[in-house]
Coordinates of C-alpha atoms in Angstrom, one line a residue:
M474 CA 0.0 0.0 0.0
V475 CA 1.4 3.4 -1.0
K476 CA 0.6 6.3 1.2
A477 CA 0.4 9.7 -0.6
Y478 CA 1.1 12.9 1.3
Q479 CA 2.0 16.5 0.6
R480 CA 5.6 17.4 1.0
Y481 CA 4.9 21.0 1.6
S482 CA 1.8 22.5 3.2
L483 CA 0.5 26.1 3.4
L484 CA -0.6 27.6 6.7
D485 CA -4.2 28.8 7.0
N486 CA -5.0 27.5 3.5
S487 CA -3.2 30.5 2.0
T488 CA -1.6 30.7 -1.5
L489 CA 1.9 31.6 -2.5
G490 CA 0.6 34.1 -5.0
V491 CA 2.2 35.3 -8.3
I492 CA 6.0 35.6 -8.2
A493 CA 6.4 36.7 -11.8
S494 CA 3.7 37.0 -14.4
A495 CA 4.0 35.2 -17.7
G496 CA 3.1 38.4 -19.7
C497 CA 6.5 40.0 -18.8
A498 CA 9.7 38.0 -19.3
D499 CA 12.0 40.7 -18.1
A500 CA 13.9 40.5 -14.7
L501 CA 16.2 43.3 -13.6
W502 CA 19.1 43.2 -11.2
V503 CA 18.8 46.3 -9.0
D504 CA 22.0 46.1 -6.9
D505 CA 25.7 45.2 -7.4
S506 CA 25.7 42.2 -5.0
G507 CA 23.4 40.2 -7.3
N508 CA 21.0 39.5 -4.5
L509 CA 18.1 41.8 -5.4
V510 CA 16.0 41.2 -8.6
L511 CA 12.9 43.0 -9.7
T512 CA 10.1 41.1 -11.5
A513 CA 6.6 42.0 -12.8
N514 CA 3.7 40.7 -10.7
L515 CA 0.7 41.3 -13.0
D516 CA 0.0 45.0 -12.5
S517 CA 2.7 45.6 -9.8
L518 CA 6.5 45.3 -9.4
V519 CA 8.2 43.3 -6.7
I520 CA 11.9 43.3 -5.6
W521 CA 13.0 39.9 -4.3
N522 CA 16.0 39.0 -2.1
L523 CA 17.3 35.8 -3.8
R524 CA 19.4 34.9 -0.8
T525 CA 16.4 34.8 1.6
S526 CA 13.7 34.1 -1.0
T527 CA 11.5 36.9 0.3
P528 CA 10.0 40.0 -1.2
I529 CA 11.5 43.3 0.0
S530 CA 9.3 46.0 -1.6
T531 CA 6.3 46.3 -3.9
F532 CA 5.6 49.0 -6.5
K533 CA 1.9 49.6 -6.9
E534 CA -0.3 52.6 -7.6
D535 CA -2.2 54.0 -4.6
N536 CA -5.7 53.3 -6.0
N537 CA -8.2 50.5 -5.6
E538 CA -8.6 50.1 -9.4
T539 CA -7.2 47.1 -11.3
N540 CA -4.5 48.4 -13.5
S541 CA -3.3 47.0 -16.8
E542 CA -0.8 44.1 -16.8
I543 CA 2.9 44.8 -17.1
T544 CA 4.5 43.7 -20.4
C545 CA 8.1 44.9 -20.2
L546 CA 10.7 46.5 -17.8
A547 CA 13.7 48.7 -18.0
K548 CA 16.0 50.7 -15.6
D549 CA 18.6 53.5 -15.9
E550 CA 22.3 52.7 -15.4
Q551 CA 22.2 53.7 -11.7
A552 CA 19.0 51.8 -11.1
R553 CA 17.4 54.9 -9.6
L554 CA 14.5 54.8 -12.0
I555 CA 12.4 51.7 -13.0
C556 CA 10.2 51.9 -16.0
S557 CA 7.3 49.6 -16.8
G558 CA 5.4 49.2 -20.1
H559 CA 1.7 48.0 -19.9
Q560 CA -0.8 46.2 -21.9
D561 CA -3.0 49.3 -22.4
G562 CA -0.1 51.3 -23.9
K563 CA 0.9 53.3 -20.9
V564 CA 4.5 53.8 -19.7
K565 CA 5.1 54.3 -16.0
V566 CA 8.3 55.5 -14.3
W567 CA 9.0 54.5 -10.7
A568 CA 11.5 55.6 -8.1
R569 CA 13.3 52.5 -6.8
V570 CA 14.2 53.8 -3.3
S571 CA 10.8 55.1 -2.4
S572 CA 8.9 52.5 -4.5
S573 CA 6.6 55.3 -5.7
L574 CA 5.2 56.2 -9.1
Q575 CA 6.9 59.3 -10.5
M576 CA 5.0 59.7 -13.8
S577 CA 2.6 58.0 -16.1
L578 CA 3.1 58.5 -19.9
D579 CA 0.3 57.9 -22.4
G580 CA 1.0 57.8 -26.1
H581 CA 0.8 54.3 -27.5
R582 CA -2.4 52.7 -29.0
S583 CA -1.6 49.2 -27.9
A584 CA 0.7 47.1 -25.7
V585 CA 4.2 48.4 -25.0
L586 CA 6.7 45.6 -25.9
C587 CA 10.2 47.2 -25.2
L588 CA 11.8 50.0 -23.3
S589 CA 15.3 51.6 -23.1
F590 CA 17.0 54.4 -21.2
N591 CA 19.9 56.4 -22.6
A592 CA 23.2 56.4 -20.8
E593 CA 22.4 59.7 -18.9
G594 CA 18.9 58.5 -17.9
T595 CA 17.3 61.6 -19.4
L596 CA 15.7 60.0 -22.4
L597 CA 13.4 57.0 -22.5
A598 CA 12.4 55.1 -25.7
S599 CA 9.3 52.9 -25.9
G600 CA 8.3 50.5 -28.7
S601 CA 4.8 49.1 -29.1
Q602 CA 2.7 46.6 -30.9
D603 CA 1.2 49.6 -32.8
T604 CA 4.6 49.8 -34.7
D605 CA 5.4 53.3 -33.2
I606 CA 8.5 54.3 -31.2
I607 CA 8.1 57.2 -28.8
V608 CA 11.1 59.1 -27.3
W609 CA 10.3 60.6 -23.9
D610 CA 12.0 63.4 -21.9
V611 CA 12.2 61.9 -18.4
V612 CA 13.1 65.3 -16.9
A613 CA 10.2 67.2 -18.5
E614 CA 7.9 64.2 -18.1
S615 CA 6.7 64.6 -21.7
G616 CA 6.9 63.0 -25.1
L617 CA 9.4 64.5 -27.6
Y618 CA 8.5 62.8 -30.9
K619 CA 7.5 59.5 -32.6
L620 CA 9.6 57.5 -34.9
R621 CA 7.6 55.6 -37.6
G622 CA 8.9 53.2 -40.2
H623 CA 8.4 49.7 -39.0
K624 CA 5.5 47.7 -40.5
D625 CA 5.0 45.4 -37.5
A626 CA 5.4 45.4 -33.7
V627 CA 8.7 46.8 -32.3
T628 CA 10.4 44.2 -30.2
S629 CA 13.7 45.8 -28.9
L630 CA 15.4 49.2 -28.5
H631 CA 19.0 50.3 -27.7
F632 CA 20.5 53.8 -27.5
L633 CA 23.9 54.2 -29.1
A634 CA 26.4 56.9 -28.1
G635 CA 27.1 59.6 -30.7
E636 CA 27.0 63.3 -31.4
G637 CA 24.1 65.2 -29.9
S638 CA 21.4 62.8 -28.7
G639 CA 23.1 59.9 -30.5
K640 CA 21.3 57.1 -32.3
L641 CA 18.6 54.5 -31.5
V642 CA 18.5 50.9 -32.8
S643 CA 15.2 49.2 -33.1
S644 CA 14.1 45.7 -34.2
S645 CA 10.7 44.5 -35.3
K646 CA 8.6 41.6 -36.2
D647 CA 8.8 42.9 -39.8
A648 CA 12.3 41.2 -39.9
L649 CA 14.1 44.5 -40.1
I650 CA 16.5 46.4 -37.8
K651 CA 16.5 50.2 -38.1
V652 CA 19.0 52.8 -37.0
W653 CA 17.5 56.2 -36.1
E654 CA 19.3 59.6 -36.0
L655 CA 17.6 61.2 -33.0
D656 CA 18.5 64.8 -33.6
Q657 CA 17.2 64.5 -37.2
Q658 CA 14.3 62.2 -36.1
C659 CA 14.7 59.9 -39.1
C660 CA 15.9 56.5 -40.1
V661 CA 19.5 56.5 -41.5
Q662 CA 20.0 52.8 -42.1
T663 CA 18.0 49.6 -42.4
L664 CA 19.6 46.3 -41.6
T665 CA 18.4 43.2 -43.4
G666 CA 19.3 39.5 -43.4
H667 CA 16.9 37.9 -41.0
R668 CA 14.5 35.6 -42.8
S669 CA 11.7 36.0 -40.1
E670 CA 10.7 38.1 -37.2
V671 CA 13.5 39.8 -35.1
W672 CA 12.6 39.3 -31.4
S673 CA 15.7 40.6 -29.5
T674 CA 19.0 42.5 -29.9
A675 CA 21.9 43.0 -27.4
V676 CA 24.7 45.5 -27.4
D677 CA 28.0 44.7 -25.6
V678 CA 29.2 46.8 -22.7
H679 CA 31.9 48.5 -24.9
G680 CA 29.4 49.5 -27.6
R681 CA 31.4 47.7 -30.3
R682 CA 29.2 44.8 -31.3
M683 CA 25.4 44.1 -31.6
V684 CA 23.8 40.6 -31.8
S685 CA 20.3 40.1 -33.1
G686 CA 18.1 37.0 -33.0
G687 CA 14.6 35.9 -34.1
A688 CA 12.7 33.0 -35.3
D689 CA 15.3 31.7 -37.7
G690 CA 18.1 29.4 -36.7
E691 CA 21.0 31.9 -36.4
L692 CA 22.2 34.9 -34.5
R693 CA 23.6 37.8 -36.6
V694 CA 26.5 39.8 -35.4
W695 CA 27.0 43.5 -36.3
E696 CA 29.9 45.9 -36.1
L697 CA 28.8 49.2 -34.4
Q698 CA 32.0 51.3 -34.3
A699 CA 32.9 53.6 -37.2
Q700 CA 35.7 52.5 -39.5
S701 CA 38.2 55.1 -40.8
A702 CA 39.3 54.9 -44.4
M703 CA 43.0 55.7 -44.9
T704 CA 44.8 56.8 -48.1
R705 CA 48.1 55.3 -49.2
S706 CA 50.0 58.2 -47.6
G707 CA 48.4 57.4 -44.3
V708 CA 46.0 60.3 -44.3
E709 CA 42.5 59.6 -42.8
M710 CA 39.9 60.3 -45.4
Q711 CA 36.4 59.8 -43.9
Q712 CA 34.5 57.7 -41.4
D713 CA 32.0 55.0 -42.4
E714 CA 29.5 55.2 -39.6
N715 CA 27.2 52.5 -41.1
I716 CA 26.6 49.4 -39.0
S717 CA 28.2 46.4 -40.9
F718 CA 27.4 42.7 -40.8
V719 CA 30.2 40.6 -39.3
G720 CA 28.9 37.0 -39.3
S721 CA 26.4 34.5 -37.9
L722 CA 26.2 32.2 -34.9
I723 CA 24.2 29.0 -35.3
R724 CA 21.7 28.2 -32.6
T725 CA 21.0 24.7 -31.3
S726 CA 17.4 25.4 -30.4
R727 CA 14.7 25.5 -33.1
S728 CA 12.4 27.7 -31.1
R729 CA 12.5 31.5 -31.5
V730 CA 14.8 33.7 -29.5
G731 CA 13.1 35.2 -26.4
K732 CA 16.0 37.4 -25.0
L733 CA 19.6 38.1 -25.8
S734 CA 22.0 39.5 -23.2
F735 CA 25.7 40.1 -22.7
C736 CA 27.2 39.3 -19.3
G737 CA 30.6 38.9 -17.5
D738 CA 31.9 42.2 -18.9
G739 CA 30.9 41.2 -22.4
R740 CA 32.8 37.8 -22.2
F741 CA 29.6 35.8 -22.6
L742 CA 26.5 36.0 -24.7
L743 CA 23.3 34.4 -23.3
C744 CA 20.5 33.4 -25.7
Q745 CA 17.2 32.4 -24.1
T746 CA 14.6 30.8 -26.2
V747 CA 10.9 30.3 -25.6
D748 CA 11.3 26.6 -25.1
K749 CA 13.0 27.4 -21.7
N750 CA 16.5 26.8 -22.8
V751 CA 19.6 29.1 -22.5
Q752 CA 22.5 28.8 -24.8
I753 CA 25.8 30.4 -23.7
F754 CA 28.4 31.7 -26.2
R755 CA 31.9 32.6 -25.1
I756 CA 33.2 35.8 -26.7
R757 CA 36.9 35.5 -27.5
S758 CA 39.4 38.2 -28.4
H759 CA 41.3 38.0 -31.6
E760 CA 44.4 36.8 -29.8
D761 CA 42.5 34.1 -27.9
A762 CA 40.8 33.0 -31.2
V763 CA 44.2 32.7 -32.9
R764 CA 45.7 30.7 -30.0
K765 CA 42.7 28.3 -30.0
M766 CA 42.9 27.8 -33.7
K767 CA 46.6 26.9 -33.5
R768 CA 45.9 24.4 -30.7
R769 CA 43.1 22.9 -32.8
Q770 CA 45.4 22.6 -35.8
K771 CA 48.1 21.0 -33.7
R772 CA 45.7 18.4 -32.4
Q773 CA 44.5 17.6 -35.9
K774 CA 48.1 17.1 -37.0
Q775 CA 48.8 14.8 -34.1
K776 CA 45.7 12.7 -34.8
A777 CA 46.7 12.4 -38.5

């Protein structure tokens, strides 16, 4: 006779509740120790202590109404401001220390899918299912302008350093990646090559390379830094500021990419897919790649 019993039981018939809602796949580290992580809990935000497995603080509006579910998250570089995108098209900015709502921005017609702060934390970009990109002034708490050009939902955004306000890179389900000049408020380059929807992009910590991934079986690597053309006499002619294609990385999973991220000071690239797998790529320098190639050739000669 087999006796069945519950290994864990809840006191007073209570429930554990929602730790992270399925509508938002983003999780943000909010401290340098790596112990505190912020997740979306339906219409609110929760900071968890991973060491003690307990919630520390909750971000929620001071009203009794049911707010729209959170779809994406972003933070500034100092983690002073937390931004949440919502299913109804609203963008909300929170103060991390006080866990209070600082501003609510309304401009999209449908769900917000991606958010990004610039390096200074003064500009915020939001991309939506309505195909629009809105650049917001965080200090003035107002929208500056809309960037239109994608034919389908915008899936990721990244600010790039440059003259003036710099540039913005966006990806979309229309299989295109666009580069926007923010001061001119126009698209200056369109990157092609993906055979299906582009779901995520990642820029390394040095701002030199960008990786994009989607529903096809490869990750595409792009060179971001400007290349200088030299004459035979050694005089610098002009700079080619266009983003150029470097090569492809073959993925092992057949499912579409959910999220791309660099970690370990840019030494590793993490590719998370919707089938709950994570593939880790090691980024080698040119010198390391040459040494590894020589060792591989040496082993092949010994086997022969």
